[in-house]
Amino acid sequence: MRPYVLLSVATSVDGAIDDTSTERLLLSNAEDFDRVDQVRAESDAILIGAGTIRADNPRLLVNSEDRRAQRVREGKPAYPVKVTVTASGDVDPDWKFWHHGGEKLVYTTEAGARLASRRLGDLAGVVPLGTTVDFGALLDDLGRRGVRRLMVEGGGQIHTAFLSQGLADEIQLAVAPLVVGDAAAPKFLLPAHYPGGSTRRMKLLEARAIGDVVLIRYAPKDD
């Protein structure tokens, strides 16, 4: 059974997910960061692309001690499984991602697996998916590992792959009251052929204010 796939992203009003300066633009506010921490705590695994790790070097953790304790009371590990995707296997063993939290997995190609395994050793499990990264096979493997809820935190190529292949069950979009105004700023999604085309309307699940940020939840699949 494949996991429920939730795409999580914060954008500016003009659709940027970050700026292009040397300092990161924090799009969410404190309340929304806390909401994201709750969503992480409710997930069995969190996935992020290797390119995003390379750019941001995140730890990708459940930060709340109370939420980690609640997970343990529920018979779960304190931290969700951390997952990354890389076709090339070009990963750095010094990234914070490998040195915090619990279990880590790398999904890659046959060629990428050889490089990733050599570089990471026992820091993470490495799973080859064939000559290319097959996201359906990735979900199948996570399902066999007991992952029932997967939170996908980007970046744009990863979100695009899940959504364009019809693999996303929910989008959680936090819109910040900022305009980046930079054509080079990365976007939530890249050009692709999406199921149903440009006229297909997704189902609105929720829209609410979180301080000065608006959370919008959509279901991209048909009922």
mmCIF file with all atom_site columns, N, CA and C in Angstrom, residues 50-51 54 85-91 95 106-119 131 133:
data_model
loop_
_atom_site.group_PDB
_atom_site.id
_atom_site.type_symbol
_atom_site.label_atom_id
_atom_site.label_alt_id
_atom_site.label_comp_id
_atom_site.label_asym_id
_atom_site.label_entity_id
_atom_site.label_seq_id
_atom_site.pdbx_PDB_ins_code
_atom_site.Cartn_x
_atom_site.Cartn_y
_atom_site.Cartn_z
_atom_site.occupancy
_atom_site.B_iso_or_equiv
_atom_site.pdbx_formal_charge
_atom_site.auth_seq_id
_atom_site.auth_comp_id
_atom_site.auth_asym_id
_atom_site.auth_atom_id
_atom_site.pdbx_PDB_model_num
ATOM 1  N N  . ALA A 1 50  ? 17.842 16.068 -2.965  1.00 0.00 ? 50  ALA A N  1
ATOM 2  C CA . ALA A 1 50  ? 19.247 16.289 -2.620  1.00 0.00 ? 50  ALA A CA 1
ATOM 3  C C  . ALA A 1 50  ? 19.697 17.695 -3.004  1.00 0.00 ? 50  ALA A C  1
ATOM 4  N N  . GLY A 1 51  ? 19.126 18.265 -4.061  1.00 0.00 ? 51  GLY A N  1
ATOM 5  C CA . GLY A 1 51  ? 19.490 19.627 -4.441  1.00 0.00 ? 51  GLY A CA 1
ATOM 6  C C  . GLY A 1 51  ? 19.116 20.640 -3.388  1.00 0.00 ? 51  GLY A C  1
ATOM 7  N N  . ARG A 1 54  ? 21.527 20.321 -0.579  1.00 0.00 ? 54  ARG A N  1
ATOM 8  C CA . ARG A 1 54  ? 22.796 20.942 -0.977  1.00 0.00 ? 54  ARG A CA 1
ATOM 9  C C  . ARG A 1 54  ? 22.735 22.471 -0.818  1.00 0.00 ? 54  ARG A C  1
ATOM 10 N N  . VAL A 1 85  ? 16.190 12.122 -2.461  1.00 0.00 ? 85  VAL A N  1
ATOM 11 C CA . VAL A 1 85  ? 16.194 11.572 -3.815  1.00 0.00 ? 85  VAL A CA 1
ATOM 12 C C  . VAL A 1 85  ? 17.319 12.231 -4.599  1.00 0.00 ? 85  VAL A C  1
ATOM 13 N N  . THR A 1 86  ? 18.117 11.413 -5.292  1.00 0.00 ? 86  THR A N  1
ATOM 14 C CA . THR A 1 86  ? 19.191 11.920 -6.127  1.00 0.00 ? 86  THR A CA 1
ATOM 15 C C  . THR A 1 86  ? 19.437 10.940 -7.254  1.00 0.00 ? 86  THR A C  1
ATOM 16 N N  . ALA A 1 87  ? 19.356 11.397 -8.485  1.00 0.00 ? 87  ALA A N  1
ATOM 17 C CA . ALA A 1 87  ? 19.624 10.506 -9.614  1.00 0.00 ? 87  ALA A CA 1
ATOM 18 C C  . ALA A 1 87  ? 21.110 10.173 -9.707  1.00 0.00 ? 87  ALA A C  1
ATOM 19 N N  . SER A 1 88  ? 21.953 11.132 -9.379  1.00 0.00 ? 88  SER A N  1
ATOM 20 C CA . SER A 1 88  ? 23.399 10.973 -9.564  1.00 0.00 ? 88  SER A CA 1
ATOM 21 C C  . SER A 1 88  ? 24.081 10.259 -8.407  1.00 0.00 ? 88  SER A C  1
ATOM 22 N N  . GLY A 1 89  ? 23.474 10.303 -7.217  1.00 0.00 ? 89  GLY A N  1
ATOM 23 C CA . GLY A 1 89  ? 24.144 9.778  -6.031  1.00 0.00 ? 89  GLY A CA 1
ATOM 24 C C  . GLY A 1 89  ? 25.169 10.722 -5.458  1.00 0.00 ? 89  GLY A C  1
ATOM 25 N N  . ASP A 1 90  ? 25.185 11.963 -5.949  1.00 0.00 ? 90  ASP A N  1
ATOM 26 C CA . ASP A 1 90  ? 26.165 12.964 -5.521  1.00 0.00 ? 90  ASP A CA 1
ATOM 27 C C  . ASP A 1 90  ? 25.720 13.582 -4.202  1.00 0.00 ? 90  ASP A C  1
ATOM 28 N N  . VAL A 1 91  ? 26.068 12.925 -3.108  1.00 0.00 ? 91  VAL A N  1
ATOM 29 C CA . VAL A 1 91  ? 25.695 13.374 -1.775  1.00 0.00 ? 91  VAL A CA 1
ATOM 30 C C  . VAL A 1 91  ? 26.954 13.592 -0.944  1.00 0.00 ? 91  VAL A C  1
ATOM 31 N N  . TRP A 1 95  ? 26.711 16.676 5.257   1.00 0.00 ? 95  TRP A N  1
ATOM 32 C CA . TRP A 1 95  ? 25.427 17.363 5.397   1.00 0.00 ? 95  TRP A CA 1
ATOM 33 C C  . TRP A 1 95  ? 24.806 17.061 6.764   1.00 0.00 ? 95  TRP A C  1
ATOM 34 N N  . VAL A 1 106 ? 18.105 6.929  1.049   1.00 0.00 ? 106 VAL A N  1
ATOM 35 C CA . VAL A 1 106 ? 18.437 7.602  -0.206  1.00 0.00 ? 106 VAL A CA 1
ATOM 36 C C  . VAL A 1 106 ? 17.864 6.777  -1.348  1.00 0.00 ? 106 VAL A C  1
ATOM 37 N N  . TYR A 1 107 ? 17.023 7.389  -2.174  1.00 0.00 ? 107 TYR A N  1
ATOM 38 C CA . TYR A 1 107 ? 16.518 6.730  -3.379  1.00 0.00 ? 107 TYR A CA 1
ATOM 39 C C  . TYR A 1 107 ? 17.255 7.315  -4.580  1.00 0.00 ? 107 TYR A C  1
ATOM 40 N N  . THR A 1 108 ? 17.742 6.413  -5.425  1.00 0.00 ? 108 THR A N  1
ATOM 41 C CA . THR A 1 108 ? 18.609 6.853  -6.509  1.00 0.00 ? 108 THR A CA 1
ATOM 42 C C  . THR A 1 108 ? 18.542 5.849  -7.658  1.00 0.00 ? 108 THR A C  1
ATOM 43 N N  . THR A 1 109 ? 19.426 5.982  -8.614  1.00 0.00 ? 109 THR A N  1
ATOM 44 C CA . THR A 1 109 ? 19.524 5.063  -9.745  1.00 0.00 ? 109 THR A CA 1
ATOM 45 C C  . THR A 1 109 ? 20.545 3.964  -9.422  1.00 0.00 ? 109 THR A C  1
ATOM 46 N N  . GLU A 1 110 ? 20.643 2.982  -10.313 1.00 0.00 ? 110 GLU A N  1
ATOM 47 C CA . GLU A 1 110 ? 21.642 1.928  -10.115 1.00 0.00 ? 110 GLU A CA 1
ATOM 48 C C  . GLU A 1 110 ? 23.046 2.528  -10.058 1.00 0.00 ? 110 GLU A C  1
ATOM 49 N N  . ALA A 1 111 ? 23.347 3.431  -10.993 1.00 0.00 ? 111 ALA A N  1
ATOM 50 C CA . ALA A 1 111 ? 24.669 4.058  -11.003 1.00 0.00 ? 111 ALA A CA 1
ATOM 51 C C  . ALA A 1 111 ? 24.855 4.953  -9.785  1.00 0.00 ? 111 ALA A C  1
ATOM 52 N N  . GLY A 1 112 ? 23.812 5.721  -9.441  1.00 0.00 ? 112 GLY A N  1
ATOM 53 C CA . GLY A 1 112 ? 23.897 6.608  -8.296  1.00 0.00 ? 112 GLY A CA 1
ATOM 54 C C  . GLY A 1 112 ? 24.071 5.866  -6.989  1.00 0.00 ? 112 GLY A C  1
ATOM 55 N N  . ALA A 1 113 ? 23.527 4.664  -6.898  1.00 0.00 ? 113 ALA A N  1
ATOM 56 C CA . ALA A 1 113 ? 23.613 3.890  -5.656  1.00 0.00 ? 113 ALA A CA 1
ATOM 57 C C  . ALA A 1 113 ? 25.056 3.531  -5.333  1.00 0.00 ? 113 ALA A C  1
ATOM 58 N N  . ARG A 1 114 ? 25.836 3.244  -6.357  1.00 0.00 ? 114 ARG A N  1
ATOM 59 C CA . ARG A 1 114 ? 27.234 2.887  -6.106  1.00 0.00 ? 114 ARG A CA 1
ATOM 60 C C  . ARG A 1 114 ? 27.994 4.061  -5.502  1.00 0.00 ? 114 ARG A C  1
ATOM 61 N N  . LEU A 1 115 ? 27.765 5.259  -6.051  1.00 0.00 ? 115 LEU A N  1
ATOM 62 C CA . LEU A 1 115 ? 28.456 6.440  -5.529  1.00 0.00 ? 115 LEU A CA 1
ATOM 63 C C  . LEU A 1 115 ? 27.941 6.807  -4.137  1.00 0.00 ? 115 LEU A C  1
ATOM 64 N N  . ALA A 1 116 ? 26.620 6.818  -3.958  1.00 0.00 ? 116 ALA A N  1
ATOM 65 C CA . ALA A 1 116 ? 26.045 7.196  -2.665  1.00 0.00 ? 116 ALA A CA 1
ATOM 66 C C  . ALA A 1 116 ? 26.467 6.227  -1.564  1.00 0.00 ? 116 ALA A C  1
ATOM 67 N N  . SER A 1 117 ? 26.478 4.938  -1.856  1.00 0.00 ? 117 SER A N  1
ATOM 68 C CA . SER A 1 117 ? 26.876 3.951  -0.850  1.00 0.00 ? 117 SER A CA 1
ATOM 69 C C  . SER A 1 117 ? 28.330 4.140  -0.452  1.00 0.00 ? 117 SER A C  1
ATOM 70 N N  . ARG A 1 118 ? 29.176 4.424  -1.428  1.00 0.00 ? 118 ARG A N  1
ATOM 71 C CA . ARG A 1 118 ? 30.597 4.625  -1.145  1.00 0.00 ? 118 ARG A CA 1
ATOM 72 C C  . ARG A 1 118 ? 30.810 5.859  -0.271  1.00 0.00 ? 118 ARG A C  1
ATOM 73 N N  . ARG A 1 119 ? 30.043 6.911  -0.537  1.00 0.00 ? 119 ARG A N  1
ATOM 74 C CA . ARG A 1 119 ? 30.245 8.153  0.209   1.00 0.00 ? 119 ARG A CA 1
ATOM 75 C C  . ARG A 1 119 ? 29.615 8.105  1.613   1.00 0.00 ? 119 ARG A C  1
ATOM 76 N N  . THR A 1 131 ? 17.362 2.494  -13.851 1.00 0.00 ? 131 THR A N  1
ATOM 77 C CA . THR A 1 131 ? 18.201 3.415  -14.631 1.00 0.00 ? 131 THR A CA 1
ATOM 78 C C  . THR A 1 131 ? 17.789 4.866  -14.425 1.00 0.00 ? 131 THR A C  1
ATOM 79 N N  . VAL A 1 133 ? 15.078 7.469  -11.669 1.00 0.00 ? 133 VAL A N  1
ATOM 80 C CA . VAL A 1 133 ? 14.342 7.476  -10.405 1.00 0.00 ? 133 VAL A CA 1
ATOM 81 C C  . VAL A 1 133 ? 12.859 7.304  -10.708 1.00 0.00 ? 133 VAL A C  1
#
